[in-house]
Amino acid sequence: MNSTIRTSVSPVTAPVRLDEPAELGHPVRAEVDVAPEEPVFAGHYPGFPVFPGVCVLDLVHRTAVRAGPPGRGVRLNGVRSVKFGAAVYPGDHLTIELRWTEPTGREEPWSVSASVHRAELAVANMRLSYREE
């Protein structure tokens, strides 16, 4: 892992370790360790901490922006679909794999398909759309 993503607007303090961005159409892989000290665990849920699904979405978004289409700045345009399959707990190690798809027409957004896993469990699958800035 060669690059680290950290942002001050995210509710998640854990850095995302990103492989060097792949060529367009090839998968991008990132990893994150969800520390028990993450601030979001304090309220979600006391006595039974579970990493919020919106924070998983945030990790995918942070990865997508960092590994976006070469030479283009992008901003989130929409969440097309999200399916959660397993919970994330303090101390879990997550692997994020995403793939960018180029727009088919001038007015179409860029698309990201992503999967998130912990160990052998599928945590989430999602599709996001982005517009060029």
PDB file of C-alpha atoms in Angstrom:
ATOM      1  CA  MET A   1       0.000   0.000   0.000  1.00  0.00           C
ATOM      2  CA  ASN A   2       1.620   3.209  -1.142  1.00  0.00           C
ATOM      3  CA  SER A   3      -0.771   6.043  -0.442  1.00  0.00           C
ATOM      4  CA  THR A   4      -2.839   7.096   2.559  1.00  0.00           C
ATOM      5  CA  ILE A   5      -6.151   8.962   2.437  1.00  0.00           C
ATOM      6  CA  ARG A   6      -7.159  11.183   5.332  1.00  0.00           C
ATOM      7  CA  THR A   7      -9.793  13.881   5.316  1.00  0.00           C
ATOM      8  CA  SER A   8     -10.967  16.319   7.961  1.00  0.00           C
ATOM      9  CA  VAL A   9     -14.633  16.271   6.876  1.00  0.00           C
ATOM     10  CA  SER A  10     -15.108  12.569   7.447  1.00  0.00           C
ATOM     11  CA  PRO A  11     -16.586  11.239  10.691  1.00  0.00           C
ATOM     12  CA  VAL A  12     -14.083   8.358  10.398  1.00  0.00           C
ATOM     13  CA  THR A  13     -10.561   8.953  11.672  1.00  0.00           C
ATOM     14  CA  ALA A  14      -8.992   5.770  10.248  1.00  0.00           C
ATOM     15  CA  PRO A  15      -6.765   6.303   7.218  1.00  0.00           C
ATOM     16  CA  VAL A  16      -7.508   4.362   4.050  1.00  0.00           C
ATOM     17  CA  ARG A  17      -4.407   2.735   2.578  1.00  0.00           C
ATOM     18  CA  LEU A  18      -4.704   2.818  -1.177  1.00  0.00           C
ATOM     19  CA  ASP A  19      -2.810   0.793  -3.756  1.00  0.00           C
ATOM     20  CA  GLU A  20      -1.503   2.979  -6.506  1.00  0.00           C
ATOM     21  CA  PRO A  21      -4.471   3.862  -8.730  1.00  0.00           C
ATOM     22  CA  ALA A  22      -4.977   1.369 -11.526  1.00  0.00           C
ATOM     23  CA  GLU A  23      -5.747   2.237 -15.109  1.00  0.00           C
ATOM     24  CA  LEU A  24      -9.329   3.139 -15.921  1.00  0.00           C
ATOM     25  CA  GLY A  25     -11.473   0.003 -16.062  1.00  0.00           C
ATOM     26  CA  HIS A  26      -9.193  -1.956 -13.732  1.00  0.00           C
ATOM     27  CA  PRO A  27      -9.981  -2.479 -10.049  1.00  0.00           C
ATOM     28  CA  VAL A  28      -8.588  -0.218  -7.356  1.00  0.00           C
ATOM     29  CA  ARG A  29      -7.897  -1.820  -3.980  1.00  0.00           C
ATOM     30  CA  ALA A  30      -7.730  -0.123  -0.583  1.00  0.00           C
ATOM     31  CA  GLU A  31      -7.578  -1.274   3.016  1.00  0.00           C
ATOM     32  CA  VAL A  32      -8.615   0.220   6.342  1.00  0.00           C
ATOM     33  CA  ASP A  33      -8.345  -0.911   9.940  1.00  0.00           C
ATOM     34  CA  VAL A  34     -11.374   0.115  11.995  1.00  0.00           C
ATOM     35  CA  ALA A  35      -9.897   0.984  15.380  1.00  0.00           C
ATOM     36  CA  PRO A  36     -11.933   0.482  18.553  1.00  0.00           C
ATOM     37  CA  GLU A  37     -11.218   4.161  19.318  1.00  0.00           C
ATOM     38  CA  GLU A  38     -13.227   5.451  16.337  1.00  0.00           C
ATOM     39  CA  PRO A  39     -15.417   8.295  17.694  1.00  0.00           C
ATOM     40  CA  VAL A  40     -18.530   6.940  15.934  1.00  0.00           C
ATOM     41  CA  PHE A  41     -18.559   3.905  18.237  1.00  0.00           C
ATOM     42  CA  ALA A  42     -19.459   6.053  21.250  1.00  0.00           C
ATOM     43  CA  GLY A  43     -23.048   6.477  20.091  1.00  0.00           C
ATOM     44  CA  HIS A  44     -23.514   3.536  17.744  1.00  0.00           C
ATOM     45  CA  TYR A  45     -24.355   1.609  19.929  1.00  0.00           C
ATOM     46  CA  PRO A  46     -23.317   1.979  23.583  1.00  0.00           C
ATOM     47  CA  GLY A  47     -22.475  -1.462  24.945  1.00  0.00           C
ATOM     48  CA  PHE A  48     -22.594  -3.056  21.464  1.00  0.00           C
ATOM     49  CA  PRO A  49     -20.466  -0.973  19.071  1.00  0.00           C
ATOM     50  CA  VAL A  50     -21.245  -1.334  15.354  1.00  0.00           C
ATOM     51  CA  PHE A  51     -19.567   0.732  12.644  1.00  0.00           C
ATOM     52  CA  PRO A  52     -22.342   2.736  10.927  1.00  0.00           C
ATOM     53  CA  GLY A  53     -23.164   1.846   7.337  1.00  0.00           C
ATOM     54  CA  VAL A  54     -22.856   5.492   6.320  1.00  0.00           C
ATOM     55  CA  CYS A  55     -19.226   5.330   7.486  1.00  0.00           C
ATOM     56  CA  VAL A  56     -18.617   2.339   5.194  1.00  0.00           C
ATOM     57  CA  LEU A  57     -20.091   4.436   2.378  1.00  0.00           C
ATOM     58  CA  ASP A  58     -17.787   7.305   3.393  1.00  0.00           C
ATOM     59  CA  LEU A  59     -14.733   5.029   3.155  1.00  0.00           C
ATOM     60  CA  VAL A  60     -15.722   3.976  -0.370  1.00  0.00           C
ATOM     61  CA  HIS A  61     -16.313   7.612  -1.358  1.00  0.00           C
ATOM     62  CA  ARG A  62     -12.917   8.678   0.022  1.00  0.00           C
ATOM     63  CA  THR A  63     -11.259   5.881  -1.940  1.00  0.00           C
ATOM     64  CA  ALA A  64     -13.141   6.765  -5.140  1.00  0.00           C
ATOM     65  CA  VAL A  65     -12.212  10.452  -4.977  1.00  0.00           C
ATOM     66  CA  ARG A  66      -8.558   9.660  -4.368  1.00  0.00           C
ATOM     67  CA  ALA A  67      -8.393   7.013  -7.107  1.00  0.00           C
ATOM     68  CA  GLY A  68     -10.689   8.855  -9.515  1.00  0.00           C
ATOM     69  CA  PRO A  69     -10.437   9.059 -13.270  1.00  0.00           C
ATOM     70  CA  PRO A  70      -6.953  10.218 -14.296  1.00  0.00           C
ATOM     71  CA  GLY A  71      -6.648  13.978 -14.658  1.00  0.00           C
ATOM     72  CA  ARG A  72     -10.211  14.678 -13.546  1.00  0.00           C
ATOM     73  CA  GLY A  73     -11.660  16.062 -10.347  1.00  0.00           C
ATOM     74  CA  VAL A  74     -14.980  14.506  -9.395  1.00  0.00           C
ATOM     75  CA  ARG A  75     -17.720  15.135  -6.858  1.00  0.00           C
ATOM     76  CA  LEU A  76     -20.354  12.728  -5.607  1.00  0.00           C
ATOM     77  CA  ASN A  77     -23.491  12.975  -7.717  1.00  0.00           C
ATOM     78  CA  GLY A  78     -25.569  10.194  -6.186  1.00  0.00           C
ATOM     79  CA  VAL A  79     -25.803   6.849  -4.473  1.00  0.00           C
ATOM     80  CA  ARG A  80     -27.403   4.485  -6.962  1.00  0.00           C
ATOM     81  CA  SER A  81     -27.528   1.411  -4.762  1.00  0.00           C
ATOM     82  CA  VAL A  82     -26.167   0.045  -1.490  1.00  0.00           C
ATOM     83  CA  LYS A  83     -26.585  -3.435  -0.104  1.00  0.00           C
ATOM     84  CA  PHE A  84     -25.148  -4.304   3.292  1.00  0.00           C
ATOM     85  CA  GLY A  85     -24.348  -7.932   4.015  1.00  0.00           C
ATOM     86  CA  ALA A  86     -22.414  -7.981   7.287  1.00  0.00           C
ATOM     87  CA  ALA A  87     -21.751  -5.681  10.218  1.00  0.00           C
ATOM     88  CA  VAL A  88     -18.392  -4.044  10.916  1.00  0.00           C
ATOM     89  CA  TYR A  89     -17.075  -4.118  14.480  1.00  0.00           C
ATOM     90  CA  PRO A  90     -14.199  -2.456  16.344  1.00  0.00           C
ATOM     91  CA  GLY A  91     -10.886  -3.939  15.235  1.00  0.00           C
ATOM     92  CA  ASP A  92     -12.108  -5.195  11.859  1.00  0.00           C
ATOM     93  CA  HIS A  93      -9.837  -4.993   8.815  1.00  0.00           C
ATOM     94  CA  LEU A  94     -11.719  -3.932   5.667  1.00  0.00           C
ATOM     95  CA  THR A  95     -10.773  -4.394   2.032  1.00  0.00           C
ATOM     96  CA  ILE A  96     -12.358  -2.065  -0.508  1.00  0.00           C
ATOM     97  CA  GLU A  97     -12.304  -2.865  -4.200  1.00  0.00           C
ATOM     98  CA  LEU A  98     -13.790  -0.461  -6.701  1.00  0.00           C
ATOM     99  CA  ARG A  99     -13.926   0.042 -10.409  1.00  0.00           C
ATOM    100  CA  TRP A 100     -14.584   3.240 -12.346  1.00  0.00           C
ATOM    101  CA  THR A 101     -16.748   3.172 -15.482  1.00  0.00           C
ATOM    102  CA  GLU A 102     -16.542   5.974 -18.001  1.00  0.00           C
ATOM    103  CA  PRO A 103     -19.743   7.814 -18.982  1.00  0.00           C
ATOM    104  CA  THR A 104     -21.399   6.539 -22.152  1.00  0.00           C
ATOM    105  CA  GLY A 105     -22.742   9.936 -23.145  1.00  0.00           C
ATOM    106  CA  ARG A 106     -21.895  13.580 -22.594  1.00  0.00           C
ATOM    107  CA  GLU A 107     -24.569  14.097 -19.934  1.00  0.00           C
ATOM    108  CA  GLU A 108     -23.966  10.793 -18.150  1.00  0.00           C
ATOM    109  CA  PRO A 109     -22.056  10.696 -14.845  1.00  0.00           C
ATOM    110  CA  TRP A 110     -19.001   8.593 -14.063  1.00  0.00           C
ATOM    111  CA  SER A 111     -19.914   5.405 -12.219  1.00  0.00           C
ATOM    112  CA  VAL A 112     -18.185   3.499  -9.415  1.00  0.00           C
ATOM    113  CA  SER A 113     -18.995  -0.090  -8.472  1.00  0.00           C
ATOM    114  CA  ALA A 114     -17.527  -1.103  -5.130  1.00  0.00           C
ATOM    115  CA  SER A 115     -17.389  -4.047  -2.780  1.00  0.00           C
ATOM    116  CA  VAL A 116     -16.255  -4.016   0.834  1.00  0.00           C
ATOM    117  CA  HIS A 117     -15.172  -7.163   2.693  1.00  0.00           C
ATOM    118  CA  ARG A 118     -13.956  -8.141   6.134  1.00  0.00           C
ATOM    119  CA  ALA A 119     -12.218 -11.491   6.164  1.00  0.00           C
ATOM    120  CA  GLU A 120     -14.372 -13.584   3.830  1.00  0.00           C
ATOM    121  CA  LEU A 121     -17.622 -11.738   4.558  1.00  0.00           C
ATOM    122  CA  ALA A 122     -19.203  -9.282   2.126  1.00  0.00           C
ATOM    123  CA  VAL A 123     -19.840  -6.114   4.146  1.00  0.00           C
ATOM    124  CA  ALA A 124     -21.324  -4.030   1.331  1.00  0.00           C
ATOM    125  CA  ASN A 125     -21.791  -3.663  -2.406  1.00  0.00           C
ATOM    126  CA  MET A 126     -22.599  -0.267  -3.818  1.00  0.00           C
ATOM    127  CA  ARG A 127     -22.831   1.841  -6.926  1.00  0.00           C
ATOM    128  CA  LEU A 128     -22.092   5.563  -6.787  1.00  0.00           C
ATOM    129  CA  SER A 129     -22.167   8.213  -9.487  1.00  0.00           C
ATOM    130  CA  TYR A 130     -19.847  11.214  -9.865  1.00  0.00           C
ATOM    131  CA  ARG A 131     -19.783  14.379 -11.936  1.00  0.00           C
ATOM    132  CA  GLU A 132     -16.619  16.088 -13.100  1.00  0.00           C
ATOM    133  CA  GLU A 133     -15.846  19.284 -11.213  1.00  0.00           C
TER     134      GLU A 133
END
